[in-house]
Amino acid sequence: MDYVKYREPFQRDGYVHVRGFLTSQELVELRKEIHRFVAEVAPALPDNQVFYADRADGGRDVRQIHRMHCDPFFEAYQSHVKWTALARDLLGEPVTCRSPIYFNKPPESDFPTPPHQDNCAFALNPPHGVEMLLAVDENFDEETGCLRYVPGSHREGLRKHTYSGVRGFALEIADFGPEDAAREVAVEMEPGDVLCHHPLMIHRAHRNTSPDRSRSGFSMWFRGESARIESGQTDAYDQNAHRAQEFGW
């Protein structure tokens, strides 16, 4: 597996779209395990690990699942050869994987993802890492709330972030404005595609306005061996995350 060809656009733009990253068989297996986790494992997890969206009919849908390595399948999946090879080729050095996360935007749910840079939470110095998001069940498109990137923003440093009140995305860029929005590129994906972005890439996503399609994604995050974690910055983020967990939406 050689993904070196994706390194140049990743370094230039701050993100890269790898179409058909997983084969049909690989996607079917991963999808089955994600659905099993959501149905059988998630209900027993604490509310600081699984976030829900309430439905009008009184039910609720899973919105986010963190620390999926608590399950044996996903603990082993952190070492998946294909994902690790892609991360290594993008960064040009050995990598370490962070625990997988499941992101879901249920149909007609009012949960936009605020504009942010991942390094406000990950605190890598230097910011040598990559976040990967795989489309699981349905297309990521304008209706379901695809990712929106500001190309080149990863070369402009870390912007000031402020408390957002959103569970799972506790901080947002304080001064995100029309100039940023004018530079945005909306990136649509099909199931099995993966989007990879730099820790300083500015990105967000609108709410899912589809009446019948969920926007479910599976995320793997990798840190290059040259990067260290600034514990003081992660502590500050965790304080905001706890605040959003208790008082946010």
CSV table of C-alpha atoms in Angstrom, one decimal:
chain,number,residue,atom,x,y,z
A,1,MET,CA,0.0,0.0,0.0
A,2,ASP,CA,1.6,3.2,-1.2
A,3,TYR,CA,-0.2,6.5,-0.4
A,4,VAL,CA,2.7,8.9,-0.9
A,5,LYS,CA,1.0,10.6,-3.9
A,6,TYR,CA,-1.5,12.1,-1.4
A,7,ARG,CA,1.2,13.8,0.7
A,8,GLU,CA,1.7,16.8,-1.6
A,9,PRO,CA,-2.0,17.9,-1.8
A,10,PHE,CA,-2.3,17.2,2.0
A,11,GLN,CA,0.7,19.5,2.7
A,12,ARG,CA,-0.5,22.1,0.2
A,13,ASP,CA,-4.2,22.3,1.0
A,14,GLY,CA,-4.3,20.9,4.5
A,15,TYR,CA,-6.7,18.1,3.5
A,16,VAL,CA,-7.0,15.3,1.0
A,17,HIS,CA,-9.9,13.2,-0.2
A,18,VAL,CA,-9.1,9.5,-0.7
A,19,ARG,CA,-11.9,7.9,-2.7
A,20,GLY,CA,-12.7,4.2,-2.3
A,21,PHE,CA,-10.3,3.9,0.6
A,22,LEU,CA,-11.9,0.8,2.0
A,23,THR,CA,-12.9,-2.0,-0.3
A,24,SER,CA,-16.6,-3.1,-0.3
A,25,GLN,CA,-15.7,-6.1,1.9
A,26,GLU,CA,-13.7,-4.0,4.3
A,27,LEU,CA,-16.5,-1.4,4.5
A,28,VAL,CA,-19.2,-4.1,5.2
A,29,GLU,CA,-17.1,-5.6,8.0
A,30,LEU,CA,-16.5,-2.2,9.6
A,31,ARG,CA,-20.1,-1.1,9.2
A,32,LYS,CA,-21.3,-4.3,10.9
A,33,GLU,CA,-19.0,-3.8,13.8
A,34,ILE,CA,-20.1,-0.1,14.2
A,35,HIS,CA,-23.7,-1.1,14.2
A,36,ARG,CA,-23.1,-3.8,16.7
A,37,PHE,CA,-21.3,-1.3,19.0
A,38,VAL,CA,-24.1,1.2,18.7
A,39,ALA,CA,-26.8,-1.4,19.5
A,40,GLU,CA,-25.0,-3.5,22.1
A,41,VAL,CA,-22.1,-1.6,23.7
A,42,ALA,CA,-23.1,2.0,23.6
A,43,PRO,CA,-26.2,1.7,25.8
A,44,ALA,CA,-24.1,0.6,28.8
A,45,LEU,CA,-21.5,3.4,28.4
A,46,PRO,CA,-21.4,6.5,30.6
A,47,ASP,CA,-22.9,9.8,29.2
A,48,ASN,CA,-19.4,11.4,29.0
A,49,GLN,CA,-18.5,8.7,26.4
A,50,VAL,CA,-21.7,8.6,24.3
A,51,PHE,CA,-23.8,11.6,23.3
A,52,TYR,CA,-27.4,11.4,22.1
A,53,ALA,CA,-29.8,13.4,20.1
A,54,ASP,CA,-33.4,13.4,21.3
A,55,ARG,CA,-36.1,12.7,18.7
A,56,ALA,CA,-39.6,14.3,18.5
A,57,ASP,CA,-41.2,10.8,19.1
A,58,GLY,CA,-39.4,10.6,22.5
A,59,GLY,CA,-36.6,8.3,21.3
A,60,ARG,CA,-33.0,9.2,20.9
A,61,ASP,CA,-30.2,8.5,18.4
A,62,VAL,CA,-26.5,8.2,19.1
A,63,ARG,CA,-24.7,11.3,18.0
A,64,GLN,CA,-21.1,10.7,19.1
A,65,ILE,CA,-19.2,7.8,20.7
A,66,HIS,CA,-15.7,8.4,22.1
A,67,ARG,CA,-13.0,6.0,23.3
A,68,MET,CA,-14.3,3.1,21.2
A,69,HIS,CA,-11.1,1.1,22.0
A,70,CYS,CA,-13.1,-0.2,25.1
A,71,ASP,CA,-14.3,-2.8,22.7
A,72,PRO,CA,-11.9,-5.6,21.6
A,73,PHE,CA,-12.6,-5.2,17.8
A,74,PHE,CA,-11.9,-1.4,17.9
A,75,GLU,CA,-8.9,-1.8,20.2
A,76,ALA,CA,-7.4,-4.1,17.5
A,77,TYR,CA,-8.6,-1.8,14.7
A,78,GLN,CA,-6.4,1.0,15.9
A,79,SER,CA,-3.5,-1.0,14.3
A,80,HIS,CA,-5.2,-1.6,11.0
A,81,VAL,CA,-2.5,-1.8,8.3
A,82,LYS,CA,-4.2,0.3,5.7
A,83,TRP,CA,-5.1,3.2,8.0
A,84,THR,CA,-1.7,3.2,9.5
A,85,ALA,CA,0.0,3.2,6.1
A,86,LEU,CA,-2.0,6.1,4.9
A,87,ALA,CA,-1.2,8.2,8.0
A,88,ARG,CA,2.5,7.3,7.8
A,89,ASP,CA,2.7,8.2,4.1
A,90,LEU,CA,0.9,11.5,4.7
A,91,LEU,CA,3.2,12.5,7.6
A,92,GLY,CA,6.3,10.9,6.3
A,93,GLU,CA,7.2,9.3,9.7
A,94,PRO,CA,5.9,6.5,12.0
A,95,VAL,CA,2.6,7.3,13.7
A,96,THR,CA,0.6,6.5,16.8
A,97,CYS,CA,-3.2,6.1,16.7
A,98,ARG,CA,-5.7,7.7,19.0
A,99,SER,CA,-8.9,5.8,20.0
A,100,PRO,CA,-11.5,5.8,17.3
A,101,ILE,CA,-14.6,8.0,17.4
A,102,TYR,CA,-18.0,7.6,15.8
A,103,PHE,CA,-19.7,10.8,14.6
A,104,ASN,CA,-23.4,10.8,13.5
A,105,LYS,CA,-25.8,13.5,12.4
A,106,PRO,CA,-29.3,12.0,12.5
A,107,PRO,CA,-31.9,13.1,9.9
A,108,GLU,CA,-33.2,16.6,10.5
A,109,SER,CA,-31.1,17.1,13.6
A,110,ASP,CA,-30.1,20.5,14.7
A,111,PHE,CA,-26.4,19.8,15.4
A,112,PRO,CA,-24.1,21.8,13.3
A,113,THR,CA,-20.4,21.3,13.9
A,114,PRO,CA,-18.9,24.7,14.8
A,115,PRO,CA,-15.8,26.0,13.0
A,116,HIS,CA,-12.6,24.8,14.8
A,117,GLN,CA,-9.1,23.4,14.5
A,118,ASP,CA,-8.5,20.0,16.0
A,119,ASN,CA,-5.2,21.1,17.6
A,120,CYS,CA,-7.1,23.3,20.1
A,121,ALA,CA,-7.9,19.9,21.7
A,122,PHE,CA,-5.0,17.7,20.6
A,123,ALA,CA,-2.3,20.2,21.4
A,124,LEU,CA,0.5,18.7,19.2
A,125,ASN,CA,3.8,20.5,19.1
A,126,PRO,CA,4.8,20.6,16.3
A,127,PRO,CA,1.2,20.0,14.9
A,128,HIS,CA,2.3,16.9,13.0
A,129,GLY,CA,-0.8,14.7,12.9
A,130,VAL,CA,-3.8,13.7,10.7
A,131,GLU,CA,-7.5,13.2,11.4
A,132,MET,CA,-9.3,10.8,9.1
A,133,LEU,CA,-13.1,10.6,8.7
A,134,LEU,CA,-14.7,7.7,6.8
A,135,ALA,CA,-18.2,7.9,5.4
A,136,VAL,CA,-20.0,4.8,6.8
A,137,ASP,CA,-23.6,4.4,5.6
A,138,GLU,CA,-24.8,7.3,3.5
A,139,ASN,CA,-23.2,10.0,1.3
A,140,PHE,CA,-21.7,13.1,3.0
A,141,ASP,CA,-23.3,15.9,0.9
A,142,GLU,CA,-24.7,19.4,1.3
A,143,GLU,CA,-28.0,18.0,2.6
A,144,THR,CA,-26.6,15.7,5.2
A,145,GLY,CA,-23.9,18.1,6.4
A,146,CYS,CA,-20.6,17.3,4.7
A,147,LEU,CA,-17.3,18.7,5.9
A,148,ARG,CA,-16.4,22.2,4.9
A,149,TYR,CA,-12.7,23.2,4.8
A,150,VAL,CA,-10.8,26.5,4.5
A,151,PRO,CA,-7.9,25.4,2.2
A,152,GLY,CA,-4.5,26.5,3.3
A,153,SER,CA,-5.6,27.6,6.8
A,154,HIS,CA,-3.3,25.0,8.3
A,155,ARG,CA,-0.4,27.3,7.4
A,156,GLU,CA,-1.8,30.3,9.2
A,157,GLY,CA,-1.4,29.1,12.8
A,158,LEU,CA,-3.8,28.3,15.6
A,159,ARG,CA,-6.7,30.8,15.8
A,160,LYS,CA,-8.2,31.9,19.1
A,161,HIS,CA,-11.0,29.6,20.3
A,162,THR,CA,-13.8,30.2,22.7
A,163,TYR,CA,-16.4,28.0,24.5
A,164,SER,CA,-19.1,26.8,22.1
A,165,GLY,CA,-21.5,25.0,24.3
A,166,VAL,CA,-21.6,22.0,21.9
A,167,ARG,CA,-21.0,18.6,23.4
A,168,GLY,CA,-18.2,16.9,21.6
A,169,PHE,CA,-17.0,20.2,20.1
A,170,ALA,CA,-16.4,22.3,23.2
A,171,LEU,CA,-14.4,25.1,21.5
A,172,GLU,CA,-15.0,27.1,18.3
A,173,ILE,CA,-13.0,29.8,16.5
A,174,ALA,CA,-13.9,33.1,18.1
A,175,ASP,CA,-13.6,35.3,15.0
A,176,PHE,CA,-14.7,33.0,12.2
A,177,GLY,CA,-16.4,35.3,9.7
A,178,PRO,CA,-17.5,36.0,6.1
A,179,GLU,CA,-13.9,36.0,4.8
A,180,ASP,CA,-13.4,32.5,6.1
A,181,ALA,CA,-16.7,31.3,4.8
A,182,ALA,CA,-15.9,32.7,1.3
A,183,ARG,CA,-12.8,30.5,1.2
A,184,GLU,CA,-14.6,27.3,2.2
A,185,VAL,CA,-14.8,24.2,0.1
A,186,ALA,CA,-17.6,21.7,0.7
A,187,VAL,CA,-16.2,18.1,0.2
A,188,GLU,CA,-18.8,15.4,-0.5
A,189,MET,CA,-18.0,11.7,0.1
A,190,GLU,CA,-19.5,8.3,-0.7
A,191,PRO,CA,-19.4,5.4,1.7
A,192,GLY,CA,-15.9,4.0,1.9
A,193,ASP,CA,-14.2,7.3,1.1
A,194,VAL,CA,-12.0,9.0,3.7
A,195,LEU,CA,-11.1,12.6,4.3
A,196,CYS,CA,-7.8,13.4,5.9
A,197,HIS,CA,-7.0,16.8,7.4
A,198,HIS,CA,-4.2,18.6,9.2
A,199,PRO,CA,-4.6,19.5,13.0
A,200,LEU,CA,-4.6,23.2,12.1
A,201,MET,CA,-7.1,22.9,9.2
A,202,ILE,CA,-10.2,25.1,9.8
A,203,HIS,CA,-13.3,23.1,9.2
A,204,ARG,CA,-17.0,22.8,10.2
A,205,ALA,CA,-20.2,21.1,9.0
A,206,HIS,CA,-23.8,22.3,8.8
A,207,ARG,CA,-26.7,20.4,10.3
A,208,ASN,CA,-28.3,17.4,8.6
A,209,THR,CA,-31.4,18.6,6.8
A,210,SER,CA,-32.2,15.3,5.1
A,211,PRO,CA,-35.6,13.9,6.2
A,212,ASP,CA,-34.4,10.2,6.0
A,213,ARG,CA,-30.6,10.0,5.8
A,214,SER,CA,-28.1,9.9,8.7
A,215,ARG,CA,-24.6,11.2,8.2
A,216,SER,CA,-22.5,8.6,10.0
A,217,GLY,CA,-18.7,8.8,10.1
A,218,PHE,CA,-15.9,6.8,11.7
A,219,SER,CA,-12.8,8.7,12.7
A,220,MET,CA,-9.2,7.6,13.3
A,221,TRP,CA,-6.6,10.2,14.4
A,222,PHE,CA,-2.9,9.8,14.2
A,223,ARG,CA,0.1,11.6,15.8
A,224,GLY,CA,3.5,11.7,14.1
A,225,GLU,CA,6.4,10.5,16.3
A,226,SER,CA,8.0,14.0,16.1
A,227,ALA,CA,5.0,15.6,17.8
A,228,ARG,CA,4.6,15.9,21.6
A,229,ILE,CA,1.4,16.7,23.4
A,230,GLU,CA,1.3,19.9,25.4
A,231,SER,CA,-0.5,18.8,28.6
A,232,GLY,CA,-1.3,22.3,29.7
A,233,GLN,CA,-3.3,23.0,26.6
A,234,THR,CA,-5.2,19.6,26.8
A,235,ASP,CA,-6.1,20.4,30.4
A,236,ALA,CA,-7.7,23.7,29.3
A,237,TYR,CA,-9.7,22.0,26.6
A,238,ASP,CA,-10.8,19.2,29.0
A,239,GLN,CA,-12.2,21.9,31.4
A,240,ASN,CA,-14.4,23.3,28.6
A,241,ALA,CA,-15.3,19.8,27.5
A,242,HIS,CA,-16.6,19.0,31.0
A,243,ARG,CA,-18.5,22.3,31.0
A,244,ALA,CA,-20.2,21.4,27.7
A,245,GLN,CA,-20.9,17.9,29.0
A,246,GLU,CA,-22.8,19.3,32.0
A,247,PHE,CA,-24.4,22.4,30.6
A,248,GLY,CA,-24.1,22.2,26.8
A,249,TRP,CA,-26.3,20.7,24.0
